[in-house]
CSV table of C-alpha atoms and ligand atoms in Angstrom, one decimal:
chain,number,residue,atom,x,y,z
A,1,UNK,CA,128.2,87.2,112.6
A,2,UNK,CA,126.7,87.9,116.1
A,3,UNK,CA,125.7,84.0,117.2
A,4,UNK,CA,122.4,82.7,117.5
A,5,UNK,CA,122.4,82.7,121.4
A,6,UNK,CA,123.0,86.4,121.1
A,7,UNK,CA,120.2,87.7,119.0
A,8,UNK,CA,117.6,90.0,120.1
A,9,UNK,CA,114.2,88.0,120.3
A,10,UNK,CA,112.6,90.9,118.8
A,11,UNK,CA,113.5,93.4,116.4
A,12,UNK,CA,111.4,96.1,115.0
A,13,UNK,CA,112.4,98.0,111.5
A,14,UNK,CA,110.8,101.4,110.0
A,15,UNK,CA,110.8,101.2,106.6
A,16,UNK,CA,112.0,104.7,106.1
A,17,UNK,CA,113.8,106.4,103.0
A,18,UNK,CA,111.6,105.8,100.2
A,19,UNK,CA,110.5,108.9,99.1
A,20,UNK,CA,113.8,110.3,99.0
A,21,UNK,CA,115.0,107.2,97.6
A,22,UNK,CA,112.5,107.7,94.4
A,23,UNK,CA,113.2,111.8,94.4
A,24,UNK,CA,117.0,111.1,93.9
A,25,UNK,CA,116.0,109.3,90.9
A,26,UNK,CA,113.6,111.4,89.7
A,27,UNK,CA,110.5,108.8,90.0
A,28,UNK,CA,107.5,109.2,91.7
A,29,UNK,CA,106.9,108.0,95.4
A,30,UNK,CA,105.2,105.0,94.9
A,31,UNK,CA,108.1,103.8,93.2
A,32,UNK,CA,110.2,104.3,96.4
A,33,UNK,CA,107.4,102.3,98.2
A,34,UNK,CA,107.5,100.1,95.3
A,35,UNK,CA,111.2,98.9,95.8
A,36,UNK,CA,110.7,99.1,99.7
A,37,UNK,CA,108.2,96.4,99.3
A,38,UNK,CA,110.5,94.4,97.7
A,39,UNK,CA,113.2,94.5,100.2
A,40,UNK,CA,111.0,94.1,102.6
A,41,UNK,CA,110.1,90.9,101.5
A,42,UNK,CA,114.0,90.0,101.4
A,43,UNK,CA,114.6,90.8,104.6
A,44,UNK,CA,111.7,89.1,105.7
A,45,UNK,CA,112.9,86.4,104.8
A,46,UNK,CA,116.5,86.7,105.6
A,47,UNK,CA,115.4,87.1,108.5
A,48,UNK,CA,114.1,83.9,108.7
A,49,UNK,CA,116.9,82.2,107.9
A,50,UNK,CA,118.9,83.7,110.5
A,51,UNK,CA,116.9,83.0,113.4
A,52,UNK,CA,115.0,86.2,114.7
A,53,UNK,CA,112.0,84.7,116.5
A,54,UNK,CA,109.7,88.3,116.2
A,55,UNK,CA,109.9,90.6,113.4
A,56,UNK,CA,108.2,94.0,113.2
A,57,UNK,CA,107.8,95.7,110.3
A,58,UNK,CA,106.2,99.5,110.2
A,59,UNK,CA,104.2,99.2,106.9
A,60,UNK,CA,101.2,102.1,107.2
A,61,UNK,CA,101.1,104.3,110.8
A,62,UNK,CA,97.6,105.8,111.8
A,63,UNK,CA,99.1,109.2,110.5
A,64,UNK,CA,99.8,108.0,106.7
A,65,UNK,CA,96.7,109.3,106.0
A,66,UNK,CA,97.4,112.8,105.5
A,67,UNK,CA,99.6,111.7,102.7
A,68,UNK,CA,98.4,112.5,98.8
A,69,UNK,CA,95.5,109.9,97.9
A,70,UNK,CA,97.6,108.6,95.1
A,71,UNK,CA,100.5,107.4,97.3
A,72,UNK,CA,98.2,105.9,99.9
A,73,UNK,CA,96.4,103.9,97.4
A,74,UNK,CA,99.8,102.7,95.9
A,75,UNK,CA,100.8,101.7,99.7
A,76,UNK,CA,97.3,99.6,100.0
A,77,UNK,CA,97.8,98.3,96.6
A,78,UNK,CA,101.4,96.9,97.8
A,79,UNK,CA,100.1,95.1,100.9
A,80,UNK,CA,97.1,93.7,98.4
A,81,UNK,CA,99.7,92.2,96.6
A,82,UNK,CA,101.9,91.1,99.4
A,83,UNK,CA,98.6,89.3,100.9
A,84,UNK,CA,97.9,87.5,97.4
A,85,UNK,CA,100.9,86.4,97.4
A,86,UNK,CA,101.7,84.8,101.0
A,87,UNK,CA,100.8,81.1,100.1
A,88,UNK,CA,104.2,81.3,98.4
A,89,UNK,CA,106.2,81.6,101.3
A,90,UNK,CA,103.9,78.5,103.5
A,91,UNK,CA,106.7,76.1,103.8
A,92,UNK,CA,108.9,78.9,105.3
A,93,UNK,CA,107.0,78.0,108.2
A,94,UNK,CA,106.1,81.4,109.5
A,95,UNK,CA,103.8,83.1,111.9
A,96,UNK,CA,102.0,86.4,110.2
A,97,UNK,CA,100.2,89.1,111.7
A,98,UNK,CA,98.9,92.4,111.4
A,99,UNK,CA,99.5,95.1,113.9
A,100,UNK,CA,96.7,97.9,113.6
A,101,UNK,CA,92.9,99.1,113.8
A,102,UNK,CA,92.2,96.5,110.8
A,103,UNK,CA,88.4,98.2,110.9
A,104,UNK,CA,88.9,101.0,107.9
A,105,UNK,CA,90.5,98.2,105.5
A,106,UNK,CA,88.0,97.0,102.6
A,107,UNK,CA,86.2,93.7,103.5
A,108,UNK,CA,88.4,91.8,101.2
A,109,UNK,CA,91.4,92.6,103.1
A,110,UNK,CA,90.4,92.4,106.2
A,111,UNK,CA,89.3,88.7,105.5
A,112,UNK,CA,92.6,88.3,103.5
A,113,UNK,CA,94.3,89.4,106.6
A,114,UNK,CA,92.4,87.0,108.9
A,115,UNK,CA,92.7,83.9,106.6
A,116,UNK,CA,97.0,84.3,106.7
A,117,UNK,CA,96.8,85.3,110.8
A,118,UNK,CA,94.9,81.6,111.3
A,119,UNK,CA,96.3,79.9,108.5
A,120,UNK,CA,99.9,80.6,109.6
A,121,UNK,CA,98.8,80.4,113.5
A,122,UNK,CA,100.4,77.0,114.0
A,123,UNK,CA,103.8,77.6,112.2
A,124,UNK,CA,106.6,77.6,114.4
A,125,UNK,CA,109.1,79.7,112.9
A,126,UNK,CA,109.8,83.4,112.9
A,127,UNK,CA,106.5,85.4,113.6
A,128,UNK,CA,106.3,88.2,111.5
A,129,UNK,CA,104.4,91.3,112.7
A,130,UNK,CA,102.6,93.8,109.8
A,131,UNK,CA,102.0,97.2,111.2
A,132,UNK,CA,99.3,98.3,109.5
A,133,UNK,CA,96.9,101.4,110.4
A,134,UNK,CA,99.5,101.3,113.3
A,135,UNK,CA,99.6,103.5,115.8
A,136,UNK,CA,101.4,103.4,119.5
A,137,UNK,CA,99.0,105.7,120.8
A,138,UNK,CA,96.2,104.3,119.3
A,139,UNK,CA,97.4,101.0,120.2
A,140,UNK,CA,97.4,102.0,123.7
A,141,UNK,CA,94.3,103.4,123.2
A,142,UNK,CA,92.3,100.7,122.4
A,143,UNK,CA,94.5,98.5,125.6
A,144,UNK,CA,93.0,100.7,127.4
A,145,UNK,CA,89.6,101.0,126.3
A,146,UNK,CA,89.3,96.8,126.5
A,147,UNK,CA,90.2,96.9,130.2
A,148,UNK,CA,87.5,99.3,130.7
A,149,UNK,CA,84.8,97.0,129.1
A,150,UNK,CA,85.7,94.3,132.0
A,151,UNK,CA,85.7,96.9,134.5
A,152,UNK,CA,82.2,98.2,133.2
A,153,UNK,CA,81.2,94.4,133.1
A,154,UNK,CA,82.2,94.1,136.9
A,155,UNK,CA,85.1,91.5,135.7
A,156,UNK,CA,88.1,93.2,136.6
A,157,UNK,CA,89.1,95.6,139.4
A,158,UNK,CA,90.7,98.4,138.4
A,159,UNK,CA,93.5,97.7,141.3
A,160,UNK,CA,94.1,94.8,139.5
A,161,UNK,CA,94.9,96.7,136.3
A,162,UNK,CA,98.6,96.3,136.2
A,163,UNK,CA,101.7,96.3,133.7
A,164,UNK,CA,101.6,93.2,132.7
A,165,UNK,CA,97.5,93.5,132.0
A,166,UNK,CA,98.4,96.3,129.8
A,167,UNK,CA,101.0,94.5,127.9
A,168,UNK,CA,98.7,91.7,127.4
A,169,UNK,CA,96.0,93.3,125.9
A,170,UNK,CA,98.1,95.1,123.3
A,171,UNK,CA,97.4,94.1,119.8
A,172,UNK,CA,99.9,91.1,119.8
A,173,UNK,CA,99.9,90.7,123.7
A,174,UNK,CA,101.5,87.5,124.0
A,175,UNK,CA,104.6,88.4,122.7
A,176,UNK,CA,107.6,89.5,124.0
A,177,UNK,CA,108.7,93.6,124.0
A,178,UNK,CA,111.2,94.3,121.4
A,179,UNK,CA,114.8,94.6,122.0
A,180,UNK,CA,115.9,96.6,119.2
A,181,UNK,CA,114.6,99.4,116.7
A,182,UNK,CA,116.2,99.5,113.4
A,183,UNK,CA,115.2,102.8,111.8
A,184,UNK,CA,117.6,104.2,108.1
A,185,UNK,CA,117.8,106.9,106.6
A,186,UNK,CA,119.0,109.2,108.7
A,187,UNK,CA,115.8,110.3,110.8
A,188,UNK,CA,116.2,109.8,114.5
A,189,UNK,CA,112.9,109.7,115.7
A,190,UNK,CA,110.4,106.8,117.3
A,191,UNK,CA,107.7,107.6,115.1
A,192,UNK,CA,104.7,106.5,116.9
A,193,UNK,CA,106.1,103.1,116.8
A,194,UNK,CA,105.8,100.0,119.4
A,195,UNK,CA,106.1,102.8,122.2
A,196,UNK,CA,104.8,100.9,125.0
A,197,UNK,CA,106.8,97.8,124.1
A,198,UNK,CA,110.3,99.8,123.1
A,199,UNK,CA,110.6,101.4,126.7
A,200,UNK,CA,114.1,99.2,127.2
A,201,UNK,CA,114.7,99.2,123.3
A,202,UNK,CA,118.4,99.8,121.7
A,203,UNK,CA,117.8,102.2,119.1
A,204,UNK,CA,119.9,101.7,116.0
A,205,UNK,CA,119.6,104.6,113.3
A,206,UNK,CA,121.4,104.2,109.9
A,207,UNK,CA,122.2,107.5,108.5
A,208,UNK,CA,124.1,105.9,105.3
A,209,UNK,CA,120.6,104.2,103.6
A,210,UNK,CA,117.8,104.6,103.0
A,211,UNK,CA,115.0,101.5,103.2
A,212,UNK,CA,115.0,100.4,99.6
A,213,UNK,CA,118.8,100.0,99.4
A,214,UNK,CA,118.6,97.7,103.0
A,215,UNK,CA,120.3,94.8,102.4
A,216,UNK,CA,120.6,91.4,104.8
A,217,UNK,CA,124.3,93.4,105.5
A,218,UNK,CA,122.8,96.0,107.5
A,219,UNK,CA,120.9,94.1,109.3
A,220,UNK,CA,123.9,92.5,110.4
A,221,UNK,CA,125.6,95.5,110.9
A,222,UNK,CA,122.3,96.3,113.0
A,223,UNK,CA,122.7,92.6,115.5
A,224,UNK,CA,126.8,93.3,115.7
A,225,UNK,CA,125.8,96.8,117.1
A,226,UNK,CA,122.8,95.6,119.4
A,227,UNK,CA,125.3,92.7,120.9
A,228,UNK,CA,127.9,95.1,121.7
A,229,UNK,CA,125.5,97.3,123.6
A,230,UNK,CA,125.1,96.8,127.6
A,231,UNK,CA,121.6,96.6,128.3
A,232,UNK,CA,120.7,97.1,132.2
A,233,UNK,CA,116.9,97.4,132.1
A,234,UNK,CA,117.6,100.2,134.8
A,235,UNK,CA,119.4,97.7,137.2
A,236,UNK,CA,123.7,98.3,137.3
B,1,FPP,C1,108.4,105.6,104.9
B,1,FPP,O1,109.2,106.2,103.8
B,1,FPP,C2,107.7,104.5,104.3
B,1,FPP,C3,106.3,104.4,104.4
B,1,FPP,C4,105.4,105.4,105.0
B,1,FPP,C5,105.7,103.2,103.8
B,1,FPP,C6,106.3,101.9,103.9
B,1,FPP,C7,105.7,101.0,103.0
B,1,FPP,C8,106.3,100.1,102.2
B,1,FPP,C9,107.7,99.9,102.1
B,1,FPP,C10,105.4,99.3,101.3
B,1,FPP,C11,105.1,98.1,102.2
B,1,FPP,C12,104.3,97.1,101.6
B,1,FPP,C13,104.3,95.9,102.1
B,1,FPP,C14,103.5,94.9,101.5
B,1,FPP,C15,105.1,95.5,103.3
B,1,FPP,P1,108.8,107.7,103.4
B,1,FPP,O2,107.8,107.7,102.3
B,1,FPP,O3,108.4,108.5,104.6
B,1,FPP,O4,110.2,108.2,102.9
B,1,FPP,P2,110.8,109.7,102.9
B,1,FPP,O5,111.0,110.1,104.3
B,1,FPP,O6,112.1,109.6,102.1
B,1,FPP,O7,109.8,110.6,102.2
C-alpha cells in the first residue's frame, strides 16, 4: 500500500457504470444508482480511514437533467436519504460539502444541505466534497460572474483579477486542486468535472468495473498507479 506521505491530497471519483451495471442484470437504472450510493458511502469512508485529506465525489452534473424524470427523482431521492442519514457518520470526524448551483433543490434540502456544511465545518478529518447540480463550466461561470460584482462595485480591478482570484472564488475555493481523477467503467472522458482544478490532474480510468462493483481495492489499485506517475507540473 502506497504510504501515507505519498497520497494525493485530493482525489476526485465519477461514479460511473451504473446504468450498465443494472442493464446487465436486467433491473432498472435506479437500481444501478441504488447500489452506487451504497458504495459510495463505503468508499467514503474508506477513504477516511486511509488518510485522503479531500474527496470529490461526482453525484448529479448540471447535464443529468435531460435524463428520464423517473431516474432523476430516484438520484434526488438517494441524496435525501444520504442527507437524513449523515449524523451517523458525526464521530468520523468529517468535513461535508456540496459542490453545485444548490438554487433548483427543494427548500428542505437546501437547508439540509446547509445544516451538515456548518455542522461538520469544524471537523478536522477528511473533507468530503458532493457534486451536486455540478457543473465545470457553470462553476466557472458563476467564478466569474462574482468577480464582476466587485468590479461593478468599484472593489476590485480587473488587472488584479488573477489565477489564484479565480481559484478562490470557485465553489470550494480554499481548497487545494485535485491531484488525481478516478473515473470506471471504461469511459475516458472528463465529463464536465473539476476542469479548472484538474489542469495538472493524473487521470486514472478503470475499464474492468463499473461504479457499483468499486471496492476499497481499486482505489488502491488507483493511489499505487498515481505514485508511480511522474508529475512535472510543466517544469522537467
Ligand atoms: C453515472 O452512471 C452515475 C450518475 C449519473 C449518478 C451517480 C449517482 C449515484 C451513485 C447516487 C449517488 C447518491 C448519493 C447520495 C451520493 P450512469 O448512469 O451514467 O451509468 P451508465 O453510463 O452505465 O449508463
Amino acid at each position: 500500500m502506497v504510504e501515507q506521505q505519498f497520497l494525493p491530497a485530493h482525489v476526485g471519483i465519477i461514479m460511473d457504470g451504473n446504468g450498465r451495471w443494472a442493464k446487465k442484470r436486467a433491473l432498472p437504472r435506479k437500481m444501478g444508482h441504488k447500489a452506487g450510493a451504497e458504495v459510495f458511502r463505503k468508499i467514503a469512508l474508506y477513504a477516511n480511514d486511509r488518510g485522503l485529506k479531500y474527496l470529490t465525489f461526482y453525484v448529479f452534473s448540471t447535464e443529468n437533467w435531460k435524463r428520464p424524470e423517473d431516474e432523476v427523482h430516484a438520484i434526488i431521492r438517494l441524496l435525501r436519504n444520504y442527507l437524513d442519514e449523515v449524523d451517523q457518520y458525526r464521530d468520523k470526524n468529517i468535513r461535508i460539502r456540496f459542490l453545485g448551483d444548490l438554487s433548483v433543490f427543494e427548500p428542505d434540502i437546501q437547508k439540509k444541505m446547509g445544516e451538515i456544511r456548518e455542522e461538520s465545518a469544524g471537523n478536522t478529518g477528511m473533507t468530503l466534497n458532493l457534486a451536486i447540480n455540478y457543473g465545470g463550466r457553470d462553476e466557472i461561470v458563476h467564478a466569474a460572474r462574482r468577480l464582476a460584482e466587485q468590479v461593478k462595485a468599484g472593489r476590485l480591478a480587473p488587472e488584479d483579477i488573477t489565477e489564484q482570484l479565480v481559484a478562490e472564488n470557485l465553489y470550494a475555493g480554499d481548497e487545494p486542486d485535485v491531484d488525481l481523477i478516478i473515473r470506471p467503467s471504461g469511459e475516458y472522458r472528463l465529463s464536465n468535472f473539476l476542469i479548472w482544478q484538474s489542469a495538472y490532474a493524473e487521470y486514472v480510468f478503470m475499464d474492468e468495473v463499473l461504479w457499483p462493483d468499486f471496492t476499497p481495492a481499486h482505489l488502491e489499485a488507483a493511489l499505487t498507479e498515481y505514485h508511480k506517475r511522474d508529475r512535472r507540473f510543466g517544469g522537467i
